[in-house]
Amino acid sequence: MAGRELASKLLKTAALLSDSRVAGYIPRTREYSAAGLLAMLGRYGNVVIKPVVGGGGYGVIKVFRDHRGYGFTYMHNTRIYRDFASMRYALDRFKVKRRYLIQQGISLARISGRPIDYRVKVVKNGDHWEFRSMVGRVARPGLFVTNLCKGGTMLSCRQGLSRSLPRVRTSAKKAEMRRLTLVCIELLERHFPGIGELGFDYAVDQRGKIWILEVNTRPK
């Protein structure tokens, strides 16, 4: 059941933030502005900016601040500038012509230096929801986005967790993702009646904390 499509990442994030059971799993997120970008870089050191509407890693850019100055990475291309104004001017030329959001950067766990995240897909069947898949996605070498359409590699959720975080109990992390997914379904159905399938993009950081990166209403 495909059901309703809801494209805006900001609307879905706002719905999830409305519940204390979920809010702690959401990276700090705000609509893009130059002042907001500067403030979030000052607080977190690195952020991801991405179109409010879109998927497949399209237009996603990592922006950072370090001892060299300010910089950003888009696909294989990294550029560094001495000051924020110069970086922002160059960044505006890389952004696609869409409305953007800024999301707190998460230090993803890695396999052989490659970031990994997780896609959990659920589908509504009648009056109940079914888990269809839980998989890990490892970024193509040299990239920070994990999307399969950008050359990412798929492996089982268990393999991904055990290889990226060998000291973490994989069964506990999988169970936590499942519990969190069910709470999010409840919230999203309440806010957006008619949804029929969802794809949750989860990160597990280098300390083992789970984060919800985004939710898709037409997951591929």
PDB file of C-alpha atoms in Angstrom:
ATOM      1  CA  MET A   1       0.000   0.000   0.000  1.00  0.00           C
ATOM      2  CA  ALA A   2       1.710   3.183  -1.178  1.00  0.00           C
ATOM      3  CA  GLY A   3      -0.630   5.626   0.537  1.00  0.00           C
ATOM      4  CA  ARG A   4      -0.059   9.300   1.058  1.00  0.00           C
ATOM      5  CA  GLU A   5       3.214  10.941   0.094  1.00  0.00           C
ATOM      6  CA  LEU A   6       4.651  13.683   2.295  1.00  0.00           C
ATOM      7  CA  ALA A   7       7.712  15.293   0.787  1.00  0.00           C
ATOM      8  CA  SER A   8       8.783  17.936   3.331  1.00  0.00           C
ATOM      9  CA  LYS A   9      11.533  16.754   5.670  1.00  0.00           C
ATOM     10  CA  LEU A  10      10.843  19.713   7.964  1.00  0.00           C
ATOM     11  CA  LEU A  11       7.177  18.768   8.456  1.00  0.00           C
ATOM     12  CA  LYS A  12       8.058  15.168   9.287  1.00  0.00           C
ATOM     13  CA  THR A  13      10.825  16.280  11.652  1.00  0.00           C
ATOM     14  CA  ALA A  14       8.448  18.648  13.457  1.00  0.00           C
ATOM     15  CA  ALA A  15       5.959  15.817  13.954  1.00  0.00           C
ATOM     16  CA  LEU A  16       8.614  13.551  15.462  1.00  0.00           C
ATOM     17  CA  LEU A  17       9.951  16.305  17.715  1.00  0.00           C
ATOM     18  CA  SER A  18       6.483  16.719  19.229  1.00  0.00           C
ATOM     19  CA  ASP A  19       6.900  13.544  21.303  1.00  0.00           C
ATOM     20  CA  SER A  20       9.470  13.240  24.094  1.00  0.00           C
ATOM     21  CA  ARG A  21       9.908   9.519  23.349  1.00  0.00           C
ATOM     22  CA  VAL A  22      11.420  10.419  19.979  1.00  0.00           C
ATOM     23  CA  ALA A  23      12.807  13.956  20.297  1.00  0.00           C
ATOM     24  CA  GLY A  24      16.120  12.826  21.788  1.00  0.00           C
ATOM     25  CA  TYR A  25      16.848  10.756  18.687  1.00  0.00           C
ATOM     26  CA  ILE A  26      16.512  13.686  16.267  1.00  0.00           C
ATOM     27  CA  PRO A  27      19.654  15.649  15.320  1.00  0.00           C
ATOM     28  CA  ARG A  28      19.268  19.409  15.703  1.00  0.00           C
ATOM     29  CA  THR A  29      17.537  20.571  12.522  1.00  0.00           C
ATOM     30  CA  ARG A  30      16.533  23.988  11.210  1.00  0.00           C
ATOM     31  CA  GLU A  31      15.686  25.677   7.943  1.00  0.00           C
ATOM     32  CA  TYR A  32      18.727  26.896   6.031  1.00  0.00           C
ATOM     33  CA  SER A  33      19.992  30.441   6.437  1.00  0.00           C
ATOM     34  CA  ALA A  34      23.493  31.884   6.488  1.00  0.00           C
ATOM     35  CA  ALA A  35      23.132  32.948  10.124  1.00  0.00           C
ATOM     36  CA  GLY A  36      21.781  29.532  11.074  1.00  0.00           C
ATOM     37  CA  LEU A  37      24.620  27.776   9.282  1.00  0.00           C
ATOM     38  CA  LEU A  38      27.248  29.873  11.053  1.00  0.00           C
ATOM     39  CA  ALA A  39      25.613  29.276  14.434  1.00  0.00           C
ATOM     40  CA  MET A  40      25.360  25.511  13.954  1.00  0.00           C
ATOM     41  CA  LEU A  41      28.950  25.262  12.743  1.00  0.00           C
ATOM     42  CA  GLY A  42      29.984  27.130  15.871  1.00  0.00           C
ATOM     43  CA  ARG A  43      28.113  24.649  18.034  1.00  0.00           C
ATOM     44  CA  TYR A  44      28.703  21.327  16.265  1.00  0.00           C
ATOM     45  CA  GLY A  45      31.740  21.812  14.023  1.00  0.00           C
ATOM     46  CA  ASN A  46      30.106  19.992  11.128  1.00  0.00           C
ATOM     47  CA  VAL A  47      26.611  19.848   9.684  1.00  0.00           C
ATOM     48  CA  VAL A  48      24.813  18.440   6.678  1.00  0.00           C
ATOM     49  CA  ILE A  49      22.665  20.619   4.457  1.00  0.00           C
ATOM     50  CA  LYS A  50      20.104  18.997   2.188  1.00  0.00           C
ATOM     51  CA  PRO A  51      17.010  19.913   0.198  1.00  0.00           C
ATOM     52  CA  VAL A  52      13.802  20.030   2.221  1.00  0.00           C
ATOM     53  CA  VAL A  53      12.214  18.012  -0.590  1.00  0.00           C
ATOM     54  CA  GLY A  54      14.255  15.340  -2.331  1.00  0.00           C
ATOM     55  CA  GLY A  55      15.985  12.016  -1.895  1.00  0.00           C
ATOM     56  CA  GLY A  56      18.695   9.718  -3.154  1.00  0.00           C
ATOM     57  CA  GLY A  57      21.443  11.906  -1.709  1.00  0.00           C
ATOM     58  CA  TYR A  58      20.689  14.563  -4.335  1.00  0.00           C
ATOM     59  CA  GLY A  59      22.057  17.976  -3.351  1.00  0.00           C
ATOM     60  CA  VAL A  60      23.345  16.790   0.049  1.00  0.00           C
ATOM     61  CA  ILE A  61      26.454  18.680   1.198  1.00  0.00           C
ATOM     62  CA  LYS A  62      28.596  18.309   4.319  1.00  0.00           C
ATOM     63  CA  VAL A  63      29.788  21.647   5.738  1.00  0.00           C
ATOM     64  CA  PHE A  64      32.485  21.908   8.402  1.00  0.00           C
ATOM     65  CA  ARG A  65      34.691  24.212  10.424  1.00  0.00           C
ATOM     66  CA  ASP A  66      38.167  23.221  11.610  1.00  0.00           C
ATOM     67  CA  HIS A  67      41.661  24.638  12.190  1.00  0.00           C
ATOM     68  CA  ARG A  68      42.015  25.361   8.461  1.00  0.00           C
ATOM     69  CA  GLY A  69      38.890  27.515   8.289  1.00  0.00           C
ATOM     70  CA  TYR A  70      35.510  26.679   6.752  1.00  0.00           C
ATOM     71  CA  GLY A  71      34.819  24.082   4.103  1.00  0.00           C
ATOM     72  CA  PHE A  72      32.330  21.774   2.471  1.00  0.00           C
ATOM     73  CA  THR A  73      32.241  18.422   0.714  1.00  0.00           C
ATOM     74  CA  TYR A  74      29.948  17.542  -2.157  1.00  0.00           C
ATOM     75  CA  MET A  75      30.425  14.036  -3.558  1.00  0.00           C
ATOM     76  CA  HIS A  76      34.236  13.709  -4.001  1.00  0.00           C
ATOM     77  CA  ASN A  77      34.810  17.465  -4.069  1.00  0.00           C
ATOM     78  CA  THR A  78      36.091  19.157  -0.873  1.00  0.00           C
ATOM     79  CA  ARG A  79      36.827  22.878  -0.736  1.00  0.00           C
ATOM     80  CA  ILE A  80      38.296  24.861   2.165  1.00  0.00           C
ATOM     81  CA  TYR A  81      38.285  28.633   2.729  1.00  0.00           C
ATOM     82  CA  ARG A  82      39.852  30.890   5.317  1.00  0.00           C
ATOM     83  CA  ASP A  83      36.615  32.655   6.246  1.00  0.00           C
ATOM     84  CA  PHE A  84      32.907  31.898   6.408  1.00  0.00           C
ATOM     85  CA  ALA A  85      31.864  34.515   3.846  1.00  0.00           C
ATOM     86  CA  SER A  86      34.110  33.041   1.142  1.00  0.00           C
ATOM     87  CA  MET A  87      32.932  29.531   1.908  1.00  0.00           C
ATOM     88  CA  ARG A  88      29.281  30.544   1.823  1.00  0.00           C
ATOM     89  CA  TYR A  89      29.695  32.274  -1.539  1.00  0.00           C
ATOM     90  CA  ALA A  90      31.182  29.099  -3.037  1.00  0.00           C
ATOM     91  CA  LEU A  91      28.619  26.891  -1.301  1.00  0.00           C
ATOM     92  CA  ASP A  92      25.731  28.797  -2.862  1.00  0.00           C
ATOM     93  CA  ARG A  93      27.040  27.823  -6.303  1.00  0.00           C
ATOM     94  CA  PHE A  94      26.969  24.115  -5.385  1.00  0.00           C
ATOM     95  CA  LYS A  95      23.505  24.054  -3.842  1.00  0.00           C
ATOM     96  CA  VAL A  96      20.674  22.924  -6.075  1.00  0.00           C
ATOM     97  CA  LYS A  97      17.906  25.461  -6.620  1.00  0.00           C
ATOM     98  CA  ARG A  98      15.724  24.237  -3.805  1.00  0.00           C
ATOM     99  CA  ARG A  99      14.833  25.167  -0.251  1.00  0.00           C
ATOM    100  CA  TYR A 100      17.376  23.665   2.159  1.00  0.00           C
ATOM    101  CA  LEU A 101      17.595  22.575   5.780  1.00  0.00           C
ATOM    102  CA  ILE A 102      20.581  22.268   8.114  1.00  0.00           C
ATOM    103  CA  GLN A 103      21.072  19.156  10.223  1.00  0.00           C
ATOM    104  CA  GLN A 104      23.556  18.556  13.012  1.00  0.00           C
ATOM    105  CA  GLY A 105      26.421  16.390  11.767  1.00  0.00           C
ATOM    106  CA  ILE A 106      26.617  12.886  13.226  1.00  0.00           C
ATOM    107  CA  SER A 107      29.908  10.976  13.473  1.00  0.00           C
ATOM    108  CA  LEU A 108      28.675   7.766  11.888  1.00  0.00           C
ATOM    109  CA  ALA A 109      30.203   4.441  12.797  1.00  0.00           C
ATOM    110  CA  ARG A 110      32.378   3.138   9.961  1.00  0.00           C
ATOM    111  CA  ILE A 111      33.506  -0.019   8.243  1.00  0.00           C
ATOM    112  CA  SER A 112      37.045   0.258   6.843  1.00  0.00           C
ATOM    113  CA  GLY A 113      36.742   4.039   7.038  1.00  0.00           C
ATOM    114  CA  ARG A 114      33.421   4.114   5.161  1.00  0.00           C
ATOM    115  CA  PRO A 115      30.328   5.548   6.932  1.00  0.00           C
ATOM    116  CA  ILE A 116      27.360   3.251   7.456  1.00  0.00           C
ATOM    117  CA  ASP A 117      23.710   3.968   8.182  1.00  0.00           C
ATOM    118  CA  TYR A 118      20.542   1.868   8.192  1.00  0.00           C
ATOM    119  CA  ARG A 119      17.247   1.781   6.300  1.00  0.00           C
ATOM    120  CA  VAL A 120      14.196   0.273   7.995  1.00  0.00           C
ATOM    121  CA  LYS A 121      11.225  -0.148   5.667  1.00  0.00           C
ATOM    122  CA  VAL A 122       7.679  -0.723   6.915  1.00  0.00           C
ATOM    123  CA  VAL A 123       4.439  -1.154   4.958  1.00  0.00           C
ATOM    124  CA  LYS A 124       0.832  -0.957   6.118  1.00  0.00           C
ATOM    125  CA  ASN A 125      -1.159  -4.117   5.413  1.00  0.00           C
ATOM    126  CA  GLY A 126      -4.801  -3.582   6.270  1.00  0.00           C
ATOM    127  CA  ASP A 127      -4.896  -2.163   9.777  1.00  0.00           C
ATOM    128  CA  HIS A 128      -1.394  -3.150  10.870  1.00  0.00           C
ATOM    129  CA  TRP A 129       2.186  -2.377   9.884  1.00  0.00           C
ATOM    130  CA  GLU A 130       4.752  -4.938   8.755  1.00  0.00           C
ATOM    131  CA  PHE A 131       8.531  -4.698   8.842  1.00  0.00           C
ATOM    132  CA  ARG A 132       9.750  -5.442   5.323  1.00  0.00           C
ATOM    133  CA  SER A 133      13.494  -4.888   5.667  1.00  0.00           C
ATOM    134  CA  MET A 134      16.281  -3.684   7.966  1.00  0.00           C
ATOM    135  CA  VAL A 135      19.536  -3.197   6.080  1.00  0.00           C
ATOM    136  CA  GLY A 136      22.841  -1.413   6.442  1.00  0.00           C
ATOM    137  CA  ARG A 137      24.192   0.877   3.717  1.00  0.00           C
ATOM    138  CA  VAL A 138      27.925   1.510   3.506  1.00  0.00           C
ATOM    139  CA  ALA A 139      29.090   4.583   1.608  1.00  0.00           C
ATOM    140  CA  ARG A 140      31.109   4.198  -1.554  1.00  0.00           C
ATOM    141  CA  PRO A 141      34.820   4.828  -0.831  1.00  0.00           C
ATOM    142  CA  GLY A 142      35.486   8.566  -0.685  1.00  0.00           C
ATOM    143  CA  LEU A 143      31.837   9.584  -0.202  1.00  0.00           C
ATOM    144  CA  PHE A 144      29.897  10.453   2.946  1.00  0.00           C
ATOM    145  CA  VAL A 145      26.426   9.662   1.542  1.00  0.00           C
ATOM    146  CA  THR A 146      25.408   6.009   1.778  1.00  0.00           C
ATOM    147  CA  ASN A 147      22.638   5.902  -0.833  1.00  0.00           C
ATOM    148  CA  LEU A 148      22.753   2.798  -3.001  1.00  0.00           C
ATOM    149  CA  CYS A 149      22.085   4.942  -6.074  1.00  0.00           C
ATOM    150  CA  LYS A 150      25.322   6.792  -5.249  1.00  0.00           C
ATOM    151  CA  GLY A 151      27.346   3.585  -5.171  1.00  0.00           C
ATOM    152  CA  GLY A 152      26.687   2.499  -1.587  1.00  0.00           C
ATOM    153  CA  THR A 153      26.880  -1.172  -0.608  1.00  0.00           C
ATOM    154  CA  MET A 154      24.034  -2.999   1.125  1.00  0.00           C
ATOM    155  CA  LEU A 155      24.509  -5.557   3.882  1.00  0.00           C
ATOM    156  CA  SER A 156      22.344  -6.952   6.642  1.00  0.00           C
ATOM    157  CA  CYS A 157      21.634  -4.824   9.684  1.00  0.00           C
ATOM    158  CA  ARG A 158      23.313  -7.412  11.899  1.00  0.00           C
ATOM    159  CA  GLN A 159      26.450  -7.469   9.738  1.00  0.00           C
ATOM    160  CA  GLY A 160      26.614  -3.694   9.678  1.00  0.00           C
ATOM    161  CA  LEU A 161      26.323  -3.330  13.436  1.00  0.00           C
ATOM    162  CA  SER A 162      28.753  -6.117  14.279  1.00  0.00           C
ATOM    163  CA  ARG A 163      31.396  -4.941  11.805  1.00  0.00           C
ATOM    164  CA  SER A 164      31.162  -1.214  12.582  1.00  0.00           C
ATOM    165  CA  LEU A 165      30.686  -1.470  16.357  1.00  0.00           C
ATOM    166  CA  PRO A 166      31.947  -4.895  17.474  1.00  0.00           C
ATOM    167  CA  ARG A 167      31.473  -4.102  21.176  1.00  0.00           C
ATOM    168  CA  VAL A 168      27.795  -3.218  20.778  1.00  0.00           C
ATOM    169  CA  ARG A 169      25.079  -5.837  21.286  1.00  0.00           C
ATOM    170  CA  THR A 170      23.579  -6.028  17.817  1.00  0.00           C
ATOM    171  CA  SER A 171      20.316  -7.598  18.991  1.00  0.00           C
ATOM    172  CA  ALA A 172      19.744  -4.741  21.447  1.00  0.00           C
ATOM    173  CA  LYS A 173      20.359  -2.078  18.786  1.00  0.00           C
ATOM    174  CA  LYS A 174      18.046  -3.796  16.311  1.00  0.00           C
ATOM    175  CA  ALA A 175      15.353  -4.059  18.976  1.00  0.00           C
ATOM    176  CA  GLU A 176      15.768  -0.366  19.816  1.00  0.00           C
ATOM    177  CA  MET A 177      15.343   0.572  16.142  1.00  0.00           C
ATOM    178  CA  ARG A 178      12.202  -1.547  15.915  1.00  0.00           C
ATOM    179  CA  ARG A 179      10.689  -0.028  19.067  1.00  0.00           C
ATOM    180  CA  LEU A 180      11.512   3.472  17.883  1.00  0.00           C
ATOM    181  CA  THR A 181      10.042   2.758  14.455  1.00  0.00           C
ATOM    182  CA  LEU A 182       6.724   1.695  16.000  1.00  0.00           C
ATOM    183  CA  VAL A 183       6.516   4.870  18.089  1.00  0.00           C
ATOM    184  CA  CYS A 184       7.298   6.993  15.019  1.00  0.00           C
ATOM    185  CA  ILE A 185       4.614   5.223  12.982  1.00  0.00           C
ATOM    186  CA  GLU A 186       2.071   6.078  15.672  1.00  0.00           C
ATOM    187  CA  LEU A 187       3.117   9.742  15.590  1.00  0.00           C
ATOM    188  CA  LEU A 188       3.251  10.069  11.822  1.00  0.00           C
ATOM    189  CA  GLU A 189      -0.134   8.403  11.312  1.00  0.00           C
ATOM    190  CA  ARG A 190      -1.645  10.814  13.817  1.00  0.00           C
ATOM    191  CA  HIS A 191      -0.189  13.851  12.041  1.00  0.00           C
ATOM    192  CA  PHE A 192      -0.498  12.605   8.453  1.00  0.00           C
ATOM    193  CA  PRO A 193      -3.426  10.187   8.024  1.00  0.00           C
ATOM    194  CA  GLY A 194      -3.269   8.006   4.933  1.00  0.00           C
ATOM    195  CA  ILE A 195       0.422   7.117   4.861  1.00  0.00           C
ATOM    196  CA  GLY A 196       0.973   3.526   3.740  1.00  0.00           C
ATOM    197  CA  GLU A 197       4.717   2.922   3.652  1.00  0.00           C
ATOM    198  CA  LEU A 198       7.702   4.459   5.398  1.00  0.00           C
ATOM    199  CA  GLY A 199      11.459   4.223   5.138  1.00  0.00           C
ATOM    200  CA  PHE A 200      13.404   5.246   8.235  1.00  0.00           C
ATOM    201  CA  ASP A 201      17.032   6.266   7.823  1.00  0.00           C
ATOM    202  CA  TYR A 202      18.870   5.575  11.068  1.00  0.00           C
ATOM    203  CA  ALA A 203      22.424   6.432  12.038  1.00  0.00           C
ATOM    204  CA  VAL A 204      24.397   4.784  14.798  1.00  0.00           C
ATOM    205  CA  ASP A 205      27.240   7.038  15.872  1.00  0.00           C
ATOM    206  CA  GLN A 206      30.698   5.985  16.989  1.00  0.00           C
ATOM    207  CA  ARG A 207      29.510   5.786  20.603  1.00  0.00           C
ATOM    208  CA  GLY A 208      26.607   3.525  19.686  1.00  0.00           C
ATOM    209  CA  LYS A 209      23.808   6.106  19.978  1.00  0.00           C
ATOM    210  CA  ILE A 210      20.943   5.783  17.496  1.00  0.00           C
ATOM    211  CA  TRP A 211      19.761   8.829  15.532  1.00  0.00           C
ATOM    212  CA  ILE A 212      16.872   9.298  13.095  1.00  0.00           C
ATOM    213  CA  LEU A 213      18.306  11.056  10.049  1.00  0.00           C
ATOM    214  CA  GLU A 214      15.037  11.256   8.110  1.00  0.00           C
ATOM    215  CA  VAL A 215      11.831   9.436   7.212  1.00  0.00           C
ATOM    216  CA  ASN A 216      10.662   8.801   3.648  1.00  0.00           C
ATOM    217  CA  THR A 217       7.035   8.223   2.674  1.00  0.00           C
ATOM    218  CA  ARG A 218       7.966   6.681  -0.682  1.00  0.00           C
ATOM    219  CA  PRO A 219      11.078   4.665   0.176  1.00  0.00           C
ATOM    220  CA  LYS A 220      13.014   3.030  -2.655  1.00  0.00           C
TER     221      LYS A 220
END
